[in-house]
Short mmCIF file of C-alpha atoms and ligand atoms in Angstrom, two decimals:
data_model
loop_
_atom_site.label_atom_id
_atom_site.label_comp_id
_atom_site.label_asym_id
_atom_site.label_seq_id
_atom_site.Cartn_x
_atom_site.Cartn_y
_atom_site.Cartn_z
CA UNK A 1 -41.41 5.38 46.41
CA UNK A 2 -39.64 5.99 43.22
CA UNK A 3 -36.01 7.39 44.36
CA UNK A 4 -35.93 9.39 41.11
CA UNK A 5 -38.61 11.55 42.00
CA UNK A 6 -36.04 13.05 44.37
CA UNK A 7 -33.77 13.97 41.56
CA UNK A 8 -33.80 17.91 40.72
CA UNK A 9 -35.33 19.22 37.93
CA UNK A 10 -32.82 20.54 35.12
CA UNK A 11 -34.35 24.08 36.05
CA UNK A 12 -34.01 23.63 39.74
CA UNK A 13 -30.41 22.92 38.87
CA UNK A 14 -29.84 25.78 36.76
CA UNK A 15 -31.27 28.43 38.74
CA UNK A 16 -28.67 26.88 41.65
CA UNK A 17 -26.15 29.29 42.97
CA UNK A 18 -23.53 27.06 42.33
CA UNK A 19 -24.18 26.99 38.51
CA UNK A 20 -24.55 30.59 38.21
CA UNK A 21 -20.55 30.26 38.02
CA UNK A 22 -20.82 27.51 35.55
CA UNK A 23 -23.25 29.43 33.39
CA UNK A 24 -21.21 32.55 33.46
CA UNK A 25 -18.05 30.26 32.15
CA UNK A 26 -19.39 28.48 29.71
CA UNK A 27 -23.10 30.08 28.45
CA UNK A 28 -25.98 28.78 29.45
CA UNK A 29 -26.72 27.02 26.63
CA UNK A 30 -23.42 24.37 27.22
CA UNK A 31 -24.49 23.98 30.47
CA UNK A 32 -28.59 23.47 30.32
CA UNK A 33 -27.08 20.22 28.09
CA UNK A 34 -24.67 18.89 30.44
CA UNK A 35 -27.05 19.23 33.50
CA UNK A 36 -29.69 16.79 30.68
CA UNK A 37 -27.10 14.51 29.96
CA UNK A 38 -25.75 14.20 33.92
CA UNK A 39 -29.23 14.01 34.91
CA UNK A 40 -29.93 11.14 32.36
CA UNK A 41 -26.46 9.31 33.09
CA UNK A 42 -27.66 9.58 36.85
CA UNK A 43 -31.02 8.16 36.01
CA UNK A 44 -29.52 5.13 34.18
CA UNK A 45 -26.81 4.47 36.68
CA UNK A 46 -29.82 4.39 39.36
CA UNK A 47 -31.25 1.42 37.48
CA UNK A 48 -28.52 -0.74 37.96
CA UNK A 49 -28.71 -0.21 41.38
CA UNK A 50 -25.97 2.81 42.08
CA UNK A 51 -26.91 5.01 44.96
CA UNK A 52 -28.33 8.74 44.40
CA UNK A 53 -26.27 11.42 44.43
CA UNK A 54 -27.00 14.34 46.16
CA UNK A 55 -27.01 17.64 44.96
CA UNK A 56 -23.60 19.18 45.74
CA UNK A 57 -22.54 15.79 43.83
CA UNK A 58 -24.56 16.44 40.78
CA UNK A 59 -23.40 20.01 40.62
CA UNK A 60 -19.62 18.56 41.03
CA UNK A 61 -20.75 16.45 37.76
CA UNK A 62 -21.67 19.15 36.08
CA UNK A 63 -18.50 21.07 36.78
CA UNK A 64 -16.18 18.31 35.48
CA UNK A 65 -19.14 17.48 32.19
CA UNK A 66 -18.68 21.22 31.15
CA UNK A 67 -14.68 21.71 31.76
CA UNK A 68 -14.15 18.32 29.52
CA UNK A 69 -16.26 19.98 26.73
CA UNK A 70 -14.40 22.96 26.95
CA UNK A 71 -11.25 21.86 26.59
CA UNK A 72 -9.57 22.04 23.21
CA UNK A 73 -9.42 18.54 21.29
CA UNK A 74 -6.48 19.68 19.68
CA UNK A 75 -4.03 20.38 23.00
CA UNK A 76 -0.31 20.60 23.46
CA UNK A 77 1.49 17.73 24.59
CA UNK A 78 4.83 16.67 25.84
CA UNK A 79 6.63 14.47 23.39
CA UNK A 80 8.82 12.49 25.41
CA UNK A 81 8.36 9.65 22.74
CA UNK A 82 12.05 10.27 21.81
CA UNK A 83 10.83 10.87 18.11
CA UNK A 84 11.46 14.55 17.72
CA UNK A 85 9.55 14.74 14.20
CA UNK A 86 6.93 12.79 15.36
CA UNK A 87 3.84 12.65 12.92
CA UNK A 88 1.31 12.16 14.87
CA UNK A 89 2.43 14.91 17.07
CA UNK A 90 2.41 17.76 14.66
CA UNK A 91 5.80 17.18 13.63
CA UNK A 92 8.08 19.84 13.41
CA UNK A 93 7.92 23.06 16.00
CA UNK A 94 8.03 26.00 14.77
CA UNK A 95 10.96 28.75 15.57
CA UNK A 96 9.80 31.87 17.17
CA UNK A 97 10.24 34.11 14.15
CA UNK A 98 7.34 31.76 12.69
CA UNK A 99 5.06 31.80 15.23
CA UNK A 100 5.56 35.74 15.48
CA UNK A 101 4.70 36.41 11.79
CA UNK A 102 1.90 33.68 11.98
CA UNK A 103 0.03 35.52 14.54
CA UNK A 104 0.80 38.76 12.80
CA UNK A 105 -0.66 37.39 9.26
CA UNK A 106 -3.73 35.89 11.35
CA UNK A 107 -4.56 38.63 13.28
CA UNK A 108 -4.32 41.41 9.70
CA UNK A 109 -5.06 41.45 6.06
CA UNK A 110 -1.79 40.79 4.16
CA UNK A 111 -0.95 40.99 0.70
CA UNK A 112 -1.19 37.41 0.28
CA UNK A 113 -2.02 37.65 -3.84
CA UNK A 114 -1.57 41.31 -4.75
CA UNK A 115 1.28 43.75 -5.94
CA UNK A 116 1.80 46.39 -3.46
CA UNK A 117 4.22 47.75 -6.09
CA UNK A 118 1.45 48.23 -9.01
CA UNK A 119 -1.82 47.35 -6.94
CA UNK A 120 -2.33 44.31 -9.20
CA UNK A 121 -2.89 41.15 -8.84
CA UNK A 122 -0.22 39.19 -7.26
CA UNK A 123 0.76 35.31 -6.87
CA UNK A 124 0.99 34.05 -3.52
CA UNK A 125 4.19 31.58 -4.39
CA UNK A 126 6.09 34.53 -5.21
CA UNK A 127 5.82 35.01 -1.14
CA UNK A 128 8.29 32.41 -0.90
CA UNK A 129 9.68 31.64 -4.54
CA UNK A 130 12.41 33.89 -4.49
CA UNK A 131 14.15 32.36 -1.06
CA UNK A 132 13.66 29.33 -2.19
CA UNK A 133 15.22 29.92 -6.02
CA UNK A 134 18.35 31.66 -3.61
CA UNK A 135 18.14 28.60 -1.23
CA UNK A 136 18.28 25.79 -3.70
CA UNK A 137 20.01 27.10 -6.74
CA UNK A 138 15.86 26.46 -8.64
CA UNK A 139 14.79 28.41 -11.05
CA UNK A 140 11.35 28.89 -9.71
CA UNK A 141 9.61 26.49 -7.26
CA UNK A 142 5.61 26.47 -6.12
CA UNK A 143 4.14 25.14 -2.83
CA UNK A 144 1.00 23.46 -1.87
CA UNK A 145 -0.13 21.90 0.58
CA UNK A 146 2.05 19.15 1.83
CA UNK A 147 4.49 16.33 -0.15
CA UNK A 148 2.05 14.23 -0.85
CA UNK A 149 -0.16 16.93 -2.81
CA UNK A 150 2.82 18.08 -4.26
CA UNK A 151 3.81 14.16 -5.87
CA UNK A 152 -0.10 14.20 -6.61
CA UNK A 153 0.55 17.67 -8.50
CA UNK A 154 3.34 16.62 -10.69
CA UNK A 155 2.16 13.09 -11.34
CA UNK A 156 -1.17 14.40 -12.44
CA UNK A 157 0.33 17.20 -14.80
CA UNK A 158 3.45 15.72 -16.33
CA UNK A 159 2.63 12.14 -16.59
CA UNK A 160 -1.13 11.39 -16.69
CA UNK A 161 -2.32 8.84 -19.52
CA UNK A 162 1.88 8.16 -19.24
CA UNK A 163 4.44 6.37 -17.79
CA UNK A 164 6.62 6.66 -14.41
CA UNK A 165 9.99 5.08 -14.24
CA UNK A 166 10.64 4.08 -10.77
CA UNK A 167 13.25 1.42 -9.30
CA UNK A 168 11.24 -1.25 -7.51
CA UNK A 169 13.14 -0.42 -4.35
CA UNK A 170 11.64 2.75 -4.12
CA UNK A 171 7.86 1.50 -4.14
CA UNK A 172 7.46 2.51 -0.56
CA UNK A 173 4.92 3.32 2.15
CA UNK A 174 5.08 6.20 4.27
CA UNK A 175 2.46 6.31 7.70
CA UNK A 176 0.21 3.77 6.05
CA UNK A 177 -1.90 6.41 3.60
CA UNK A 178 0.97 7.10 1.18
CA UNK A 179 1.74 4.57 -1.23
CA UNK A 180 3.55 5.72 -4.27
CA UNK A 181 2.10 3.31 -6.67
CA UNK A 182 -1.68 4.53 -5.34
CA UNK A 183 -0.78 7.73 -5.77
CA UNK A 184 0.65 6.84 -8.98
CA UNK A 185 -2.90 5.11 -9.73
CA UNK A 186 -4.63 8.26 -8.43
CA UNK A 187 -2.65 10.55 -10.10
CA UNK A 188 -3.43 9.12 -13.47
CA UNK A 189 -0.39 7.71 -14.51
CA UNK A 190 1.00 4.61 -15.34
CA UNK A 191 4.00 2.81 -12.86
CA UNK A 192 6.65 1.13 -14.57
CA UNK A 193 8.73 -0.55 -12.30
CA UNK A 194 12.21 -1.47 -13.19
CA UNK A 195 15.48 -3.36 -11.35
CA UNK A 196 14.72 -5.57 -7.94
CA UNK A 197 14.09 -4.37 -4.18
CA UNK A 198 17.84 -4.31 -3.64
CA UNK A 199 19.57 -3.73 -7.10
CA UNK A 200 19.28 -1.70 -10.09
CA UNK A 201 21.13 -0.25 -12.62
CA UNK A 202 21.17 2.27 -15.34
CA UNK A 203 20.17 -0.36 -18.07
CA UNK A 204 17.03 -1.48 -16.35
CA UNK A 205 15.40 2.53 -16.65
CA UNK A 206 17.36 2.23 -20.34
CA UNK A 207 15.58 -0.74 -21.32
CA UNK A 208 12.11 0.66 -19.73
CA UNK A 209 12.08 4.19 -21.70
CA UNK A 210 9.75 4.05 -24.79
CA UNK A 211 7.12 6.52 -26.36
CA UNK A 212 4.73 6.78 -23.34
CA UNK A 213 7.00 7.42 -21.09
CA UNK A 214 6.51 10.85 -19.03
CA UNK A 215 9.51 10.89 -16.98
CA UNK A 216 12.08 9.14 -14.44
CA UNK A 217 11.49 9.28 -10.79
CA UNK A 218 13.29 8.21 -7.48
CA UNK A 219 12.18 8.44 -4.56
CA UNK A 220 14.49 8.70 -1.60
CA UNK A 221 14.19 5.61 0.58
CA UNK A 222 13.06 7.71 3.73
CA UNK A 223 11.82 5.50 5.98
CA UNK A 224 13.95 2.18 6.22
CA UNK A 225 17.15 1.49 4.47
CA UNK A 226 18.11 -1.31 1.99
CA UNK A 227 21.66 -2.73 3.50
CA UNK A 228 23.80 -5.17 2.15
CA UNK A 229 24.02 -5.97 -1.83
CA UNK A 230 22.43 -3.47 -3.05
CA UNK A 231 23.25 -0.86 -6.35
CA UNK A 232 21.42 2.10 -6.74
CA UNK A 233 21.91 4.42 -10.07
CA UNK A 234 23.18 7.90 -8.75
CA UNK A 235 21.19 10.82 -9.94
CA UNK A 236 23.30 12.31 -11.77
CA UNK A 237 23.37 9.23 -14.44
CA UNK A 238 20.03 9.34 -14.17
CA UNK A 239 19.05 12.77 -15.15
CA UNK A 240 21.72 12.27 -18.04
CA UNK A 241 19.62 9.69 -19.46
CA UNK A 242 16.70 11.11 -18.51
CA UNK A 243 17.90 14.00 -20.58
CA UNK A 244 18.73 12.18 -23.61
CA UNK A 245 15.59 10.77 -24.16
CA UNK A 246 14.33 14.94 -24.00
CA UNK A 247 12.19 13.59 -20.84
CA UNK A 248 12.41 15.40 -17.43
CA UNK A 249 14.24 13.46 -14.30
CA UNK A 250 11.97 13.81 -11.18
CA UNK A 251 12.65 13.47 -7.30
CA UNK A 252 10.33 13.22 -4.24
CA UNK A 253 13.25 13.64 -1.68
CA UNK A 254 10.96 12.98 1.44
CA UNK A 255 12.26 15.13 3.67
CA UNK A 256 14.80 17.72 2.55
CA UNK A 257 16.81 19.84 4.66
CA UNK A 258 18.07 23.20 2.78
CA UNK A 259 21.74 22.38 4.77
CA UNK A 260 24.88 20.47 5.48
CA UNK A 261 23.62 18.76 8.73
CA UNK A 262 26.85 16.96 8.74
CA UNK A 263 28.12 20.25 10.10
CA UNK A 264 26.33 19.38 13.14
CA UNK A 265 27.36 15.86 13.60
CA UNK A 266 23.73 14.60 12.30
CA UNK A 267 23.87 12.53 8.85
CA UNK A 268 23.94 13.12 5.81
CA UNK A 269 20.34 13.99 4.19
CA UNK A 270 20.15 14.39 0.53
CA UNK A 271 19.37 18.24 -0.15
CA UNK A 272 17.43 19.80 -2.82
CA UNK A 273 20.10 21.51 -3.80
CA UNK A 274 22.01 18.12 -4.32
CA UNK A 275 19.40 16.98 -6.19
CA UNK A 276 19.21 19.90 -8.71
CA UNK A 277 22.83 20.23 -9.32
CA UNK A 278 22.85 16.77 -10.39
CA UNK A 279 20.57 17.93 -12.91
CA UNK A 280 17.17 16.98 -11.31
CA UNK A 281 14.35 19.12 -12.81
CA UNK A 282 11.97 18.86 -10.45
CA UNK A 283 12.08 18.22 -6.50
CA UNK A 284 9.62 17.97 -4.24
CA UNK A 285 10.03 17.44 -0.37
CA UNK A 286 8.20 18.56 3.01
CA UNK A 287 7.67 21.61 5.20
CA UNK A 288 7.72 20.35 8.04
CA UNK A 289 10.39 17.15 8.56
CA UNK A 290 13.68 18.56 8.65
CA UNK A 291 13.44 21.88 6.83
CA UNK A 292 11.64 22.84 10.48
CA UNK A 293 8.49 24.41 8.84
CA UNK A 294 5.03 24.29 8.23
CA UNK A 295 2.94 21.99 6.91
CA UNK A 296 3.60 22.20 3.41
CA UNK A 297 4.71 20.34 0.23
CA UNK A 298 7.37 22.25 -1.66
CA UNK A 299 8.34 21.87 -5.38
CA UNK A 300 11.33 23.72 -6.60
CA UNK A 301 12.90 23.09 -10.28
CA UNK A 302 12.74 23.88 -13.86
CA UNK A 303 10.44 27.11 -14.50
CA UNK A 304 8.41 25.68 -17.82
CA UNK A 305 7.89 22.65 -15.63
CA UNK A 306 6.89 24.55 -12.60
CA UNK A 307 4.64 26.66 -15.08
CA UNK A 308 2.45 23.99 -15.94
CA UNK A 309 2.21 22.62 -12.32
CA UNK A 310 0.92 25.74 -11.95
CA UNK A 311 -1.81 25.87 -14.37
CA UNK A 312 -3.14 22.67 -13.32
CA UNK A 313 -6.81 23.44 -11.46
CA UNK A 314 -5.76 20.89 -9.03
CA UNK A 315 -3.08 23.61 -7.64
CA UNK A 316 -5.95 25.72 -6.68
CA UNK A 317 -7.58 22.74 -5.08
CA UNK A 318 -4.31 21.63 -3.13
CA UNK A 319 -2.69 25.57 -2.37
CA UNK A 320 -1.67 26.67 1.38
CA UNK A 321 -2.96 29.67 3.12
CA UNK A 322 -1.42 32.63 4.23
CA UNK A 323 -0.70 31.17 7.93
CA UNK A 324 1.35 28.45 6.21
CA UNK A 325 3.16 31.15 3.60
CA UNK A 326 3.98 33.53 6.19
CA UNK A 327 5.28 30.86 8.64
CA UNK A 328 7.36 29.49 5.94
CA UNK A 329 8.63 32.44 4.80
CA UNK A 330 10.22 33.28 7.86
CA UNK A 331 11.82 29.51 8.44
CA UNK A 332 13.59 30.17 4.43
CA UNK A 333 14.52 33.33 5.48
CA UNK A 334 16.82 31.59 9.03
CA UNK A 335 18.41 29.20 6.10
CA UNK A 336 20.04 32.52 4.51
CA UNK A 337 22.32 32.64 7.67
CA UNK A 338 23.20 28.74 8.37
CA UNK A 339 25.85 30.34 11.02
CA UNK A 340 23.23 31.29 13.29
CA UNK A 341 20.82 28.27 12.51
CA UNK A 342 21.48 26.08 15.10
CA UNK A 343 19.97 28.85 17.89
CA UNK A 344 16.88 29.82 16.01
CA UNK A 345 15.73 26.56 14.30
CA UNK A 346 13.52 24.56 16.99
CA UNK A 347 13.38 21.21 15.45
CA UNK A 348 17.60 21.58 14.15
CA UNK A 349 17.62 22.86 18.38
CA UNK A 350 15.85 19.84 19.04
CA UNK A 351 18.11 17.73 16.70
CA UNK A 352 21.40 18.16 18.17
CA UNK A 353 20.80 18.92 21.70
CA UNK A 354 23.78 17.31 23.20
CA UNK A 355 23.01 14.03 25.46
CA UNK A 356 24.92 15.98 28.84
CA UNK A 357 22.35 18.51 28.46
CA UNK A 358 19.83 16.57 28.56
CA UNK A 359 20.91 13.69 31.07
CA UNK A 360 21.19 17.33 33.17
CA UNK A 361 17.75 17.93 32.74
CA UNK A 362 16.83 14.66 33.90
CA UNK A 363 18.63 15.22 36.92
CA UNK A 364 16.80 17.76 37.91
CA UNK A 365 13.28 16.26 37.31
CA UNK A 366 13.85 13.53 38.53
CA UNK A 367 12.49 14.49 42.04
CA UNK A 368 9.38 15.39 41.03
CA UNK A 369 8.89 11.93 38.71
CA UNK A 370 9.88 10.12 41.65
CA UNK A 371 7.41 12.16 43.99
CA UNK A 372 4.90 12.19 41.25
CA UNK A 373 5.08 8.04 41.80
CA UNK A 374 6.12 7.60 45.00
CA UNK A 375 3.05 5.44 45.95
CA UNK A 376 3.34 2.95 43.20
CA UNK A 377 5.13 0.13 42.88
CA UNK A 378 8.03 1.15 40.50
CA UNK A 379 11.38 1.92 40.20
CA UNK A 380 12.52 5.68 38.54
CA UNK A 381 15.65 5.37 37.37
CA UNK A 382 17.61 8.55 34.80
CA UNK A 383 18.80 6.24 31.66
CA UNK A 384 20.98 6.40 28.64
CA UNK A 385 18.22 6.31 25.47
CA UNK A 386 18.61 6.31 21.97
CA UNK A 387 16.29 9.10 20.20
CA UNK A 388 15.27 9.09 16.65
CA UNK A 389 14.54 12.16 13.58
CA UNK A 390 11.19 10.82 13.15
CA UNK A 391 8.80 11.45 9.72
CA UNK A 392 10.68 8.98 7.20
CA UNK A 393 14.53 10.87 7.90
CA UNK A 394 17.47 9.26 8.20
CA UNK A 395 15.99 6.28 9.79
CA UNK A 396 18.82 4.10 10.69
CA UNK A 397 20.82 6.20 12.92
CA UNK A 398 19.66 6.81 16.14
CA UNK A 399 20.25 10.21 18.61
CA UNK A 400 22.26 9.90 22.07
CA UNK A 401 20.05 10.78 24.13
CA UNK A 402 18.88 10.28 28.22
CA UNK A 403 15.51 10.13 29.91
CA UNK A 404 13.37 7.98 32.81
CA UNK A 405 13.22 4.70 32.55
CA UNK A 406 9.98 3.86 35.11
CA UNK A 407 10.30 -0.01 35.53
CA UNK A 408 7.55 -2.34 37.82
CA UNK A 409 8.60 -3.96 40.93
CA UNK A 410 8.42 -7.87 41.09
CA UNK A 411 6.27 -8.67 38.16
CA UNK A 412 3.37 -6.41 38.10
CA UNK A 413 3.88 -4.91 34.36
CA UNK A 414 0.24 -4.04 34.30
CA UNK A 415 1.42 -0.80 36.48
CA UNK A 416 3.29 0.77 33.52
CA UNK A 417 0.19 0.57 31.40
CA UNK A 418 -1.61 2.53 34.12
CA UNK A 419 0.96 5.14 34.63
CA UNK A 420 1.12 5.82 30.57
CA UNK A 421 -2.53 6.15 30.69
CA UNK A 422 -2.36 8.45 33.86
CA UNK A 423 0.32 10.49 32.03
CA UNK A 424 -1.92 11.01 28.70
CA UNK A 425 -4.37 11.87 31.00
CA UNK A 426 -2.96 14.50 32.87
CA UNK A 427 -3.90 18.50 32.06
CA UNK A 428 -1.55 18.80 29.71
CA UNK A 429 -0.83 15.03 28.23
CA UNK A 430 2.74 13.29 28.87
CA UNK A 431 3.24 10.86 26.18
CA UNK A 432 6.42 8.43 26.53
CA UNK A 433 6.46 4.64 24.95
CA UNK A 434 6.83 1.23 26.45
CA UNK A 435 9.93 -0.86 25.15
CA UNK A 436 11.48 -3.89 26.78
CA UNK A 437 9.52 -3.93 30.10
CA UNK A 438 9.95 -0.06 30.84
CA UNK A 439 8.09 3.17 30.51
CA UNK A 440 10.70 5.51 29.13
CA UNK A 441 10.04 9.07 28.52
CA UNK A 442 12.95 10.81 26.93
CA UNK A 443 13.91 14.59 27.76
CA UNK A 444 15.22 15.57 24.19
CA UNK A 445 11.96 17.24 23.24
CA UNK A 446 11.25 19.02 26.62
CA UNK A 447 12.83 22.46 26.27
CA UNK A 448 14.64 23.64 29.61
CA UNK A 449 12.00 26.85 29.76
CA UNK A 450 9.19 24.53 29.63
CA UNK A 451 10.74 22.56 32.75
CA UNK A 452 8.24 23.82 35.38
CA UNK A 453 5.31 23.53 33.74
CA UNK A 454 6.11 19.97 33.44
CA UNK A 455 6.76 19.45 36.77
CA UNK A 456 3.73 21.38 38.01
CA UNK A 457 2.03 19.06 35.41
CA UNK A 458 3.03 16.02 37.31
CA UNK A 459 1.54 16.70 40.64
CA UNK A 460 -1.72 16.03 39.04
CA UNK A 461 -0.91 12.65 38.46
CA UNK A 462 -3.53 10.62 40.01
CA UNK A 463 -2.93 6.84 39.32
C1 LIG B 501 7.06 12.04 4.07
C2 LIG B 501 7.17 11.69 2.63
C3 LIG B 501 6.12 11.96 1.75
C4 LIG B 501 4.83 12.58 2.22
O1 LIG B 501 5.05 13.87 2.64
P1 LIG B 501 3.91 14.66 3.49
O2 LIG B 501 4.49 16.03 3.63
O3 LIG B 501 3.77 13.91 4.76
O4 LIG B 501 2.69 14.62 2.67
C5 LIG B 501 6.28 11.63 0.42
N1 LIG B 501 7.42 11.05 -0.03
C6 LIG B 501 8.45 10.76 0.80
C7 LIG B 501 9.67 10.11 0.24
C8 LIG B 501 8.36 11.07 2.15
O5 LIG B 501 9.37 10.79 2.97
#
């Protein structure tokens, strides 16, 4: 006799009082498909000889089929990568006042582009213009939707059928999908590049200017660093000669903080204000590396320049919405009081969390780590670890930090693999990185009130 005959039917299933639960979770109509599709895998695994299972099984399938489904594909993690800006993380966490007046501009209608004052029609940069005109000593400044868009933007409007300026050792990559000669290419305008990877000088752009050229244009070196013999011309020379040639002097800064982070013992990072006194007139940088934000691609600088940025069709094509404006808005408005920054900025928080307190926070996880893996052969040990910024900043120096360092026993290295992949699997994923023959998973991104939940997390751990 054919064993499948004794398989329920997908109705017998349904009407099951074990389901009813199951339907009344997640609607009948998520649940009539995963008892089809766990029927069918069940049928197929028959084939090849597995055994039957019985009902209570199937109905355990079904459970597990329809709690997958649910769960959210986009789900918090822990980033103990020891990258604090990490990409493909989300990047930068937002402080509370953002998430509080995100909510509150999701949740109501806002006057996103209208004049409460006249009833008019209203701009939706002017939500944020005005901070970031006081922040950066701009005259006006637009935003859209993140640093590449905004390069895209000003290529495309200032320079298109024209030609860039830019010193060869600036022709960089960023995460694989920004290249600034394709977005050059893209953009419509022509790249001239001038000097060599490691040297050039103010008579290499000199030589390069002629009558189709649109502007000059650096762009900071975010992520690696040219060392050695190597000449850059400052920006101030720069704009001079941009200036004497009546054409404007452009720079994608990368990142861009709006402060001194020297005042916190971090490196220097060139600022936009830096930029502008030295007589940029246009910057562009990103929401959400160090300035702490939003996604978002910020252009501050001259106001005819910023005008016609503006009237280009593509800023209606590349323009944030109001969850972005209103959780930008309130990061510009922490930058007014830089004294109280450090306490209210999660990713500067982040940034200069001193090694002690974290190495103390190791301490007291490690007992549940070491429970968590008591069974395996491996050795938990707390460790010294270097951290880094992350997205492109600063990238040579590196963050004192401490974490677990989870090494194999003997020579069984094919453990750690399993544990990382146990750890991503868990309910709410752990992700750490192998270097050198250890799993290490650094604390500086773990906040202290998020602590239990992460231990909680780990006696899941099944591996
Ligand atoms: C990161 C970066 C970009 C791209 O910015 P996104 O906000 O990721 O689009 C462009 N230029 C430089 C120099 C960067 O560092």
């Amino acid at each position: 006799m054919n064993p499948l005959a004794q398989l329920p039917s997908v109705d017998r299933l349904l009407s099951h009082a074990s389901v009813t639960p199951l339907i009344q979770l997640h609607g009948r109509k998520l649940i009539t498909r995963v008892v089809r599709e766990t029927l069918a895998a069940v049928r197929e695994a028959t084939q090849t000889g597995s055994p039957l299972p019985d009902e209570t099984l199937l109905i355990q399938k079904v459970g597990a089929g329809a709690t997958a489904l649910s769960m959210p594909k986009l789900r918090p993690v822990f980033n103990l990568t020891g990258t604090v800006l990490h990409t493909n993380l989300g990047r930068s966490p937002l402080p509370e006042e953002a998430i509080e007046a995100l909510i509150t501009a999701a949740r109501s209608p806002c006057a996103l582009e209208y004049d409460i004052e006249t009833g008019g029609r209203g701009d939706r940069d002017d939500i944020v213009s005005e901070l970031f005109c006081e922040l950066t000593g701009a005259e006006a400044a637009t935003v859209v939707n993140n640093n590449a868009a905004a390069v895209f933007l000003l290529l495309n409007t200032l320079a298109q059928r024209k030609e860039v300026i830019v010193s060869r050792g600036e022709l960089i990559e960023i995460g694989g999908a920004f290249r600034v000669p394709d977005i050059m290419q893209r953009a419509g305008a022509k790249l001239v590049e001038v000097g060599t990877t490691n040297r050039t000088h103010r008579k290499d752009f000199a030589e390069a200017i002629t009558a189709r050229t649109a502007m000059l244009m650096t762009v900071h070196a975010s992520n690696y660093a040219i060392q050695g013999f190597t000449a850059v011309v400052p920006e101030s020379e720069l704009a001079a000669l941009a200036h004497e040639h009546g054409l404007p002097f452009v720079v994608d800064l990368g990142s861009g903080t709006l402060t001194d982070l020297e005042r916190w013992g971090l490196p220097h990072e060139p600022t936009p204000q830096e930029a502008i006194a030295a007589g940029a007139d246009l910057v562009s940088f990103s929401g959400d590396k160090l300035l702490g934000g939003p996604q978002a691609g910020l252009l501050v600088g001259r106001k005819d320049l910023i005008a016609k940025l503006k009237k280009n069709p593509l800023k209606r094509a590349l323009r944030v919405g109001k969850l972005t404006l209103a959780a930008l808005e309130a990061v510009l408005r922490l930058y007014r009081d830089p004294d109280r920054l450090a306490e209210r900025l999660t990713a500067l928080q982040q940034l200069i969390r001193p090694k002690a307190e974290i190495r103390a926070a190791a301490a007291r996880l490690l007992p549940a780590l070491q429970q968590a893996l008591a069974r395996l052969p491996v050795d938990v040990a707390i460790t010294a670890l270097n951290s880094q910024i992350g997205s492109g900043s600063l990238p040579v120096d590196r963050l004192p930090s401490a974490g677990f360092a989870i090494r194999p026993q003997g020579k069984k290295s094919g453990v750690l693999n399993r544990i990382e992949a146990a750890l991503r699997g868990l309910p709410r994923p752990i992700i750490g990185r192998i270097e050198d023959g250890a799993l290490l998973l650094d604390l500086r991104c773990l906040s202290p009130h998020e602590e239990a939940a992460f231990s909680a997390n780990l006696t899941k751990l099944s591996c």
